[in-house]
Structures are given as C-alpha cells and as structure tokens.
PDB file of C-alpha atoms in Angstrom:
ATOM      1  CA  MET Z   1      54.501 155.742 145.229  1.00  0.00           C
ATOM      2  CA  LYS Z   2      57.256 154.348 143.622  1.00  0.00           C
ATOM      3  CA  ARG Z   3      60.600 155.244 144.058  1.00  0.00           C
ATOM      4  CA  LYS Z   4      62.962 157.887 142.572  1.00  0.00           C
ATOM      5  CA  PRO Z   5      64.639 156.746 139.806  1.00  0.00           C
ATOM      6  CA  ALA Z   6      69.033 157.089 139.989  1.00  0.00           C
ATOM      7  CA  LYS Z   7      69.793 160.622 139.212  1.00  0.00           C
ATOM      8  CA  GLU Z   8      72.528 160.110 136.136  1.00  0.00           C
ATOM      9  CA  TYR Z   9      71.029 157.629 133.879  1.00  0.00           C
ATOM     10  CA  THR Z  10      68.208 155.548 133.806  1.00  0.00           C
ATOM     11  CA  THR Z  11      67.884 151.960 131.230  1.00  0.00           C
ATOM     12  CA  GLU Z  12      64.709 150.273 130.695  1.00  0.00           C
ATOM     13  CA  GLN Z  13      66.636 147.795 132.545  1.00  0.00           C
ATOM     14  CA  GLN Z  14      65.645 146.979 135.946  1.00  0.00           C
ATOM     15  CA  LEU Z  15      67.486 144.897 138.395  1.00  0.00           C
ATOM     16  CA  PRO Z  16      64.866 142.011 139.845  1.00  0.00           C
ATOM     17  CA  ARG Z  17      64.390 142.211 143.747  1.00  0.00           C
ATOM     18  CA  LEU Z  18      66.570 139.872 145.432  1.00  0.00           C
ATOM     19  CA  GLY Z  19      65.443 139.836 149.077  1.00  0.00           C
ATOM     20  CA  THR Z  20      67.357 138.683 152.331  1.00  0.00           C
ATOM     21  CA  SER Z  21      68.307 135.916 151.135  1.00  0.00           C
ATOM     22  CA  PRO Z  22      71.402 135.814 149.114  1.00  0.00           C
ATOM     23  CA  TYR Z  23      72.738 138.762 151.274  1.00  0.00           C
ATOM     24  CA  LEU Z  24      72.310 136.595 153.911  1.00  0.00           C
ATOM     25  CA  LYS Z  25      74.219 133.643 152.738  1.00  0.00           C
ATOM     26  CA  LEU Z  26      76.934 135.817 151.228  1.00  0.00           C
ATOM     27  CA  MET Z  27      77.405 137.254 154.525  1.00  0.00           C
ATOM     28  CA  GLU Z  28      77.452 133.484 155.799  1.00  0.00           C
ATOM     29  CA  ARG Z  29      80.583 132.982 153.850  1.00  0.00           C
ATOM     30  CA  THR Z  30      81.897 136.136 154.188  1.00  0.00           C
ATOM     31  CA  ALA Z  31      81.813 137.414 157.630  1.00  0.00           C
ATOM     32  CA  SER Z  32      84.251 137.227 160.507  1.00  0.00           C
ATOM     33  CA  SER Z  33      84.312 134.586 162.684  1.00  0.00           C
ATOM     34  CA  ASP Z  34      83.432 136.557 165.519  1.00  0.00           C
ATOM     35  CA  THR Z  35      80.118 138.617 163.931  1.00  0.00           C
ATOM     36  CA  ASN Z  36      77.093 137.792 165.242  1.00  0.00           C
ATOM     37  CA  LEU Z  37      75.146 136.832 162.050  1.00  0.00           C
ATOM     38  CA  ASN Z  38      71.725 137.723 163.524  1.00  0.00           C
ATOM     39  CA  SER Z  39      72.782 140.729 164.387  1.00  0.00           C
ATOM     40  CA  ALA Z  40      74.576 141.810 161.134  1.00  0.00           C
ATOM     41  CA  HIS Z  41      71.406 140.461 159.200  1.00  0.00           C
ATOM     42  CA  LEU Z  42      69.231 143.273 161.568  1.00  0.00           C
ATOM     43  CA  GLY Z  43      71.920 146.121 161.006  1.00  0.00           C
ATOM     44  CA  LEU Z  44      71.520 144.779 157.234  1.00  0.00           C
ATOM     45  CA  ILE Z  45      67.928 145.807 157.624  1.00  0.00           C
ATOM     46  CA  MET Z  46      68.110 148.722 159.779  1.00  0.00           C
ATOM     47  CA  LEU Z  47      70.614 149.918 156.862  1.00  0.00           C
ATOM     48  CA  TRP Z  48      67.861 149.564 154.395  1.00  0.00           C
ATOM     49  CA  LEU Z  49      64.950 150.804 156.342  1.00  0.00           C
ATOM     50  CA  GLY Z  50      67.217 154.477 156.263  1.00  0.00           C
ATOM     51  CA  ASP Z  51      67.975 154.238 153.035  1.00  0.00           C
ATOM     52  CA  ASN Z  52      63.826 153.251 152.058  1.00  0.00           C
ATOM     53  CA  THR Z  53      63.111 156.302 154.612  1.00  0.00           C
ATOM     54  CA  LEU Z  54      65.206 158.848 153.139  1.00  0.00           C
ATOM     55  CA  ASP Z  55      63.619 157.882 149.637  1.00  0.00           C
ATOM     56  CA  MET Z  56      59.997 158.408 151.155  1.00  0.00           C
ATOM     57  CA  VAL Z  57      60.878 161.864 152.297  1.00  0.00           C
ATOM     58  CA  ASP Z  58      62.779 162.634 149.152  1.00  0.00           C
ATOM     59  CA  ILE Z  59      59.408 161.432 146.954  1.00  0.00           C
ATOM     60  CA  ASP Z  60      57.104 163.762 149.301  1.00  0.00           C
ATOM     61  CA  LEU Z  61      59.736 166.913 149.244  1.00  0.00           C
ATOM     62  CA  ALA Z  62      60.002 166.563 145.155  1.00  0.00           C
ATOM     63  CA  ALA Z  63      57.024 168.585 145.120  1.00  0.00           C
ATOM     64  CA  PHE Z  64      59.149 171.576 146.918  1.00  0.00           C
ATOM     65  CA  ASP Z  65      61.937 170.995 144.583  1.00  0.00           C
ATOM     66  CA  ILE Z  66      64.541 169.745 147.619  1.00  0.00           C
ATOM     67  CA  THR Z  67      65.863 166.510 148.840  1.00  0.00           C
ATOM     68  CA  GLU Z  68      66.169 165.778 152.726  1.00  0.00           C
ATOM     69  CA  SER Z  69      69.913 166.569 153.084  1.00  0.00           C
ATOM     70  CA  LYS Z  70      69.104 170.024 151.912  1.00  0.00           C
ATOM     71  CA  LEU Z  71      65.937 170.627 154.079  1.00  0.00           C
ATOM     72  CA  ASP Z  72      67.920 169.041 156.722  1.00  0.00           C
ATOM     73  CA  LEU Z  73      70.897 171.298 156.272  1.00  0.00           C
ATOM     74  CA  LEU Z  74      67.669 174.746 156.088  1.00  0.00           C
ATOM     75  CA  LEU Z  75      66.864 173.405 159.199  1.00  0.00           C
ATOM     76  CA  LEU Z  76      69.973 173.076 161.415  1.00  0.00           C
ATOM     77  CA  LEU Z  77      70.590 176.520 159.967  1.00  0.00           C
ATOM     78  CA  SER Z  78      67.660 177.706 160.532  1.00  0.00           C
ATOM     79  CA  LEU Z  79      67.484 176.140 164.753  1.00  0.00           C
ATOM     80  CA  HIS Z  80      71.171 177.746 165.126  1.00  0.00           C
ATOM     81  CA  ALA Z  81      69.928 181.457 163.357  1.00  0.00           C
ATOM     82  CA  ASP Z  82      71.299 183.168 167.060  1.00  0.00           C
ATOM     83  CA  GLN Z  83      74.630 182.044 166.180  1.00  0.00           C
ATOM     84  CA  GLU Z  84      76.545 184.362 165.107  1.00  0.00           C
ATOM     85  CA  LEU Z  85      79.077 182.388 163.150  1.00  0.00           C
ATOM     86  CA  VAL Z  86      77.854 178.797 160.835  1.00  0.00           C
ATOM     87  CA  THR Z  87      80.780 177.784 159.448  1.00  0.00           C
ATOM     88  CA  PRO Z  88      80.470 175.045 156.217  1.00  0.00           C
ATOM     89  CA  SER Z  89      83.096 173.377 158.950  1.00  0.00           C
ATOM     90  CA  SER Z  90      80.857 173.524 161.723  1.00  0.00           C
ATOM     91  CA  ILE Z  91      77.731 171.960 159.007  1.00  0.00           C
ATOM     92  CA  ALA Z  92      80.102 169.590 157.800  1.00  0.00           C
ATOM     93  CA  ASP Z  93      80.838 168.422 161.496  1.00  0.00           C
ATOM     94  CA  ARG Z  94      77.128 168.851 163.184  1.00  0.00           C
ATOM     95  CA  LEU Z  95      75.654 166.541 160.099  1.00  0.00           C
ATOM     96  CA  GLY Z  96      78.674 164.051 159.817  1.00  0.00           C
ATOM     97  CA  ILE Z  97      79.252 164.454 156.316  1.00  0.00           C
ATOM     98  CA  ARG Z  98      82.161 165.938 154.461  1.00  0.00           C
ATOM     99  CA  ARG Z  99      83.164 169.543 153.646  1.00  0.00           C
ATOM    100  CA  SER Z 100      83.408 168.981 150.167  1.00  0.00           C
ATOM    101  CA  SER Z 101      79.219 167.588 150.525  1.00  0.00           C
ATOM    102  CA  VAL Z 102      78.549 170.832 152.343  1.00  0.00           C
ATOM    103  CA  THR Z 103      80.034 173.085 150.008  1.00  0.00           C
ATOM    104  CA  ALA Z 104      77.801 171.310 147.259  1.00  0.00           C
ATOM    105  CA  LEU Z 105      74.626 171.756 149.145  1.00  0.00           C
ATOM    106  CA  LEU Z 106      75.564 175.360 149.899  1.00  0.00           C
ATOM    107  CA  ILE Z 107      76.081 176.229 146.324  1.00  0.00           C
ATOM    108  CA  TRP Z 108      72.528 174.466 145.057  1.00  0.00           C
ATOM    109  CA  LEU Z 109      71.140 176.139 148.077  1.00  0.00           C
ATOM    110  CA  GLU Z 110      72.830 179.542 147.372  1.00  0.00           C
ATOM    111  CA  LYS Z 111      71.900 179.394 143.866  1.00  0.00           C
ATOM    112  CA  LYS Z 112      68.116 178.780 144.715  1.00  0.00           C
ATOM    113  CA  ASN Z 113      68.688 182.286 147.223  1.00  0.00           C
ATOM    114  CA  LEU Z 114      68.200 179.824 150.009  1.00  0.00           C
ATOM    115  CA  ILE Z 115      70.909 180.893 152.025  1.00  0.00           C
ATOM    116  CA  VAL Z 116      73.199 184.188 152.365  1.00  0.00           C
ATOM    117  CA  ARG Z 117      76.986 182.813 152.619  1.00  0.00           C
ATOM    118  CA  GLU Z 118      79.068 186.081 153.717  1.00  0.00           C
ATOM    119  CA  PRO Z 119      82.483 186.602 155.024  1.00  0.00           C
ATOM    120  CA  TYR Z 120      82.710 187.187 158.575  1.00  0.00           C
ATOM    121  CA  ALA Z 121      83.420 190.434 159.651  1.00  0.00           C
ATOM    122  CA  LYS Z 122      85.646 189.607 162.018  1.00  0.00           C
ATOM    123  CA  ASP Z 123      87.520 187.676 160.231  1.00  0.00           C
ATOM    124  CA  GLY Z 124      87.695 187.740 156.023  1.00  0.00           C
ATOM    125  CA  ARG Z 125      88.762 184.572 155.822  1.00  0.00           C
ATOM    126  CA  MET Z 126      85.768 182.370 157.418  1.00  0.00           C
ATOM    127  CA  THR Z 127      82.574 182.141 155.714  1.00  0.00           C
ATOM    128  CA  HIS Z 128      79.528 182.548 157.479  1.00  0.00           C
ATOM    129  CA  VAL Z 129      76.144 180.667 155.875  1.00  0.00           C
ATOM    130  CA  ARG Z 130      72.838 181.638 157.450  1.00  0.00           C
ATOM    131  CA  ILE Z 131      69.585 181.070 155.932  1.00  0.00           C
ATOM    132  CA  SER Z 132      67.609 183.278 153.665  1.00  0.00           C
ATOM    133  CA  ALA Z 133      64.210 185.244 154.044  1.00  0.00           C
ATOM    134  CA  GLU Z 134      63.427 183.118 150.715  1.00  0.00           C
ATOM    135  CA  GLY Z 135      64.728 179.644 152.856  1.00  0.00           C
ATOM    136  CA  SER Z 136      62.612 180.643 155.997  1.00  0.00           C
ATOM    137  CA  THR Z 137      59.553 180.488 154.069  1.00  0.00           C
ATOM    138  CA  LEU Z 138      60.319 177.507 152.473  1.00  0.00           C
ATOM    139  CA  VAL Z 139      60.986 175.836 155.103  1.00  0.00           C
ATOM    140  CA  ASN Z 140      57.741 176.681 156.893  1.00  0.00           C
ATOM    141  CA  GLN Z 141      55.943 175.591 153.458  1.00  0.00           C
ATOM    142  CA  ILE Z 142      57.825 172.421 153.934  1.00  0.00           C
ATOM    143  CA  LEU Z 143      57.115 171.552 157.872  1.00  0.00           C
ATOM    144  CA  PRO Z 144      53.649 170.784 157.319  1.00  0.00           C
ATOM    145  CA  THR Z 145      54.844 167.811 154.567  1.00  0.00           C
ATOM    146  CA  PHE Z 146      57.641 166.446 156.106  1.00  0.00           C
ATOM    147  CA  TRP Z 147      55.749 166.162 159.357  1.00  0.00           C
ATOM    148  CA  SER Z 148      52.901 164.440 157.661  1.00  0.00           C
ATOM    149  CA  THR Z 149      55.703 162.171 155.879  1.00  0.00           C
ATOM    150  CA  CYS Z 150      57.683 161.562 159.446  1.00  0.00           C
ATOM    151  CA  ALA Z 151      54.565 160.055 160.964  1.00  0.00           C
ATOM    152  CA  SER Z 152      53.496 158.179 157.783  1.00  0.00           C
ATOM    153  CA  LEU Z 153      56.367 156.051 158.775  1.00  0.00           C
ATOM    154  CA  VAL Z 154      55.025 154.172 161.192  1.00  0.00           C
ATOM    155  CA  ASP Z 155      51.361 154.336 160.083  1.00  0.00           C
ATOM    156  CA  GLU Z 156      52.236 150.629 160.143  1.00  0.00           C
ATOM    157  CA  LEU Z 157      52.559 150.244 164.085  1.00  0.00           C
ATOM    158  CA  ASP Z 158      49.938 150.404 166.414  1.00  0.00           C
ATOM    159  CA  LYS Z 159      50.031 152.558 169.472  1.00  0.00           C
ATOM    160  CA  GLU Z 160      52.270 149.316 171.703  1.00  0.00           C
ATOM    161  CA  GLU Z 161      54.514 149.002 168.660  1.00  0.00           C
ATOM    162  CA  GLN Z 162      54.898 152.529 168.515  1.00  0.00           C
ATOM    163  CA  ALA Z 163      56.213 153.045 172.155  1.00  0.00           C
ATOM    164  CA  VAL Z 164      58.353 150.129 172.322  1.00  0.00           C
ATOM    165  CA  PHE Z 165      60.011 151.258 168.696  1.00  0.00           C
ATOM    166  CA  GLN Z 166      60.584 154.839 170.102  1.00  0.00           C
ATOM    167  CA  LYS Z 167      62.674 153.153 173.085  1.00  0.00           C
ATOM    168  CA  VAL Z 168      64.934 150.761 170.527  1.00  0.00           C
ATOM    169  CA  LEU Z 169      65.628 153.836 168.169  1.00  0.00           C
ATOM    170  CA  VAL Z 170      66.531 156.125 170.794  1.00  0.00           C
ATOM    171  CA  LYS Z 171      68.732 153.905 172.397  1.00  0.00           C
ATOM    172  CA  LEU Z 172      69.956 152.560 169.196  1.00  0.00           C
ATOM    173  CA  ASN Z 173      70.350 156.319 168.058  1.00  0.00           C
ATOM    174  CA  ALA Z 174      72.572 156.956 171.430  1.00  0.00           C
ATOM    175  CA  SER Z 175      74.074 154.160 171.275  1.00  0.00           C
ATOM    176  CA  LEU Z 176      75.192 155.513 167.619  1.00  0.00           C
ATOM    177  CA  GLU Z 177      75.916 159.369 168.482  1.00  0.00           C
ATOM    178  CA  LYS Z 178      77.914 158.280 171.297  1.00  0.00           C
ATOM    179  CA  ARG Z 179      80.472 155.768 169.229  1.00  0.00           C
ATOM    180  CA  LEU Z 180      81.006 158.958 166.439  1.00  0.00           C
ATOM    181  CA  GLY Z 181      81.359 161.346 169.119  1.00  0.00           C
ATOM    182  CA  SER Z 182      78.386 163.820 167.492  1.00  0.00           C
ATOM    183  CA  GLY Z 183      74.715 164.212 167.120  1.00  0.00           C
ATOM    184  CA  ARG Z 184      72.395 165.961 166.670  1.00  0.00           C
TER     185      ARG Z 184
END
C-alpha cells in the first residue's frame, strides 16, 4: 500500500525520509527548558501515528470515494438520527473542527446525495442536517471495510500487547477529551 499523494500538486521529486533524529535535534535546540524531551518525543510519534492511521483508513476507503473525515460525519449523523435537530454548529463542536470545515464536508456530502440539509420547521433560520437513504446505504456498505481496517492497525501486536495498548490509549484519549472539553 502506498501513501496517498498530496491532493493539489504532485511533482516527480520526493522528499527523502528523515526519521526521528533530525526532529529530536531540532527539539533539543528549540524546546523550552521545562519540556520533558522524552515525553515530547513520544507525543511526536503519537502525532505521526495519528497521521499514518488516517492515511491507512483513507487508502482503504478510496474504493468508496470517501475519506475518513466524511465517513466520520456520516457515522455521527447515523448515530444521532433520532435527534430532532442536528446543526452544522453541533457537528463542528462534536467533531472538534471549525464550522467552515463542516460546511465544506456538508457541501460535498450533499452533492453526492448522502445527506439532506433543510430548514428547521420551528425556526427557519436554523439548518437541520440528516443522513439520506443513500448515505445510510453507503455507510452500511463501508462499515465492514472500515472495521477491518481498524483491526488491521494493531495486527503487529500480540494479545497481551493489544491489552496494554488499549489501556494506554483509553487513558490518553480520556485525558485529551478532558483537556478539550469534548469527546466522542
């Protein structure tokens, strides 16, 4: 599997892999004196892991012409289908992204007939967003691939390592959600 190319511009030139060494040297020169460099190194690896994870998911979802962020929004709408009013603002708050980013996602999903945006009956100024029948069908088609991809991300770990990793990830995620004031 190859990493997805940059969307807008690709060139023949590829930047060489650097590994962590240059980043660690940069960190030593630029981090404040109260920063724990080992913790910063772990945080950097975690950041890269997140980027690589999203790239892997996007590669596997490409066959469905959708990205993880668009699927995430569809899943959110699916799981909140019983809510009377799901607004773009509430979606932005839940996903932890800007309203403009939600608007761009909604425009794309609406063009594909995967969602419906309509004025809220009780207050025409508000917009209600819901998943369409086509969107629900697509989500049901995608989910087996999505769950397989999620499972494959930890294939290199044995059962004991997975148990420890799960404990660590749950703890870190809870801490980050607390700091952010929101969560899934």
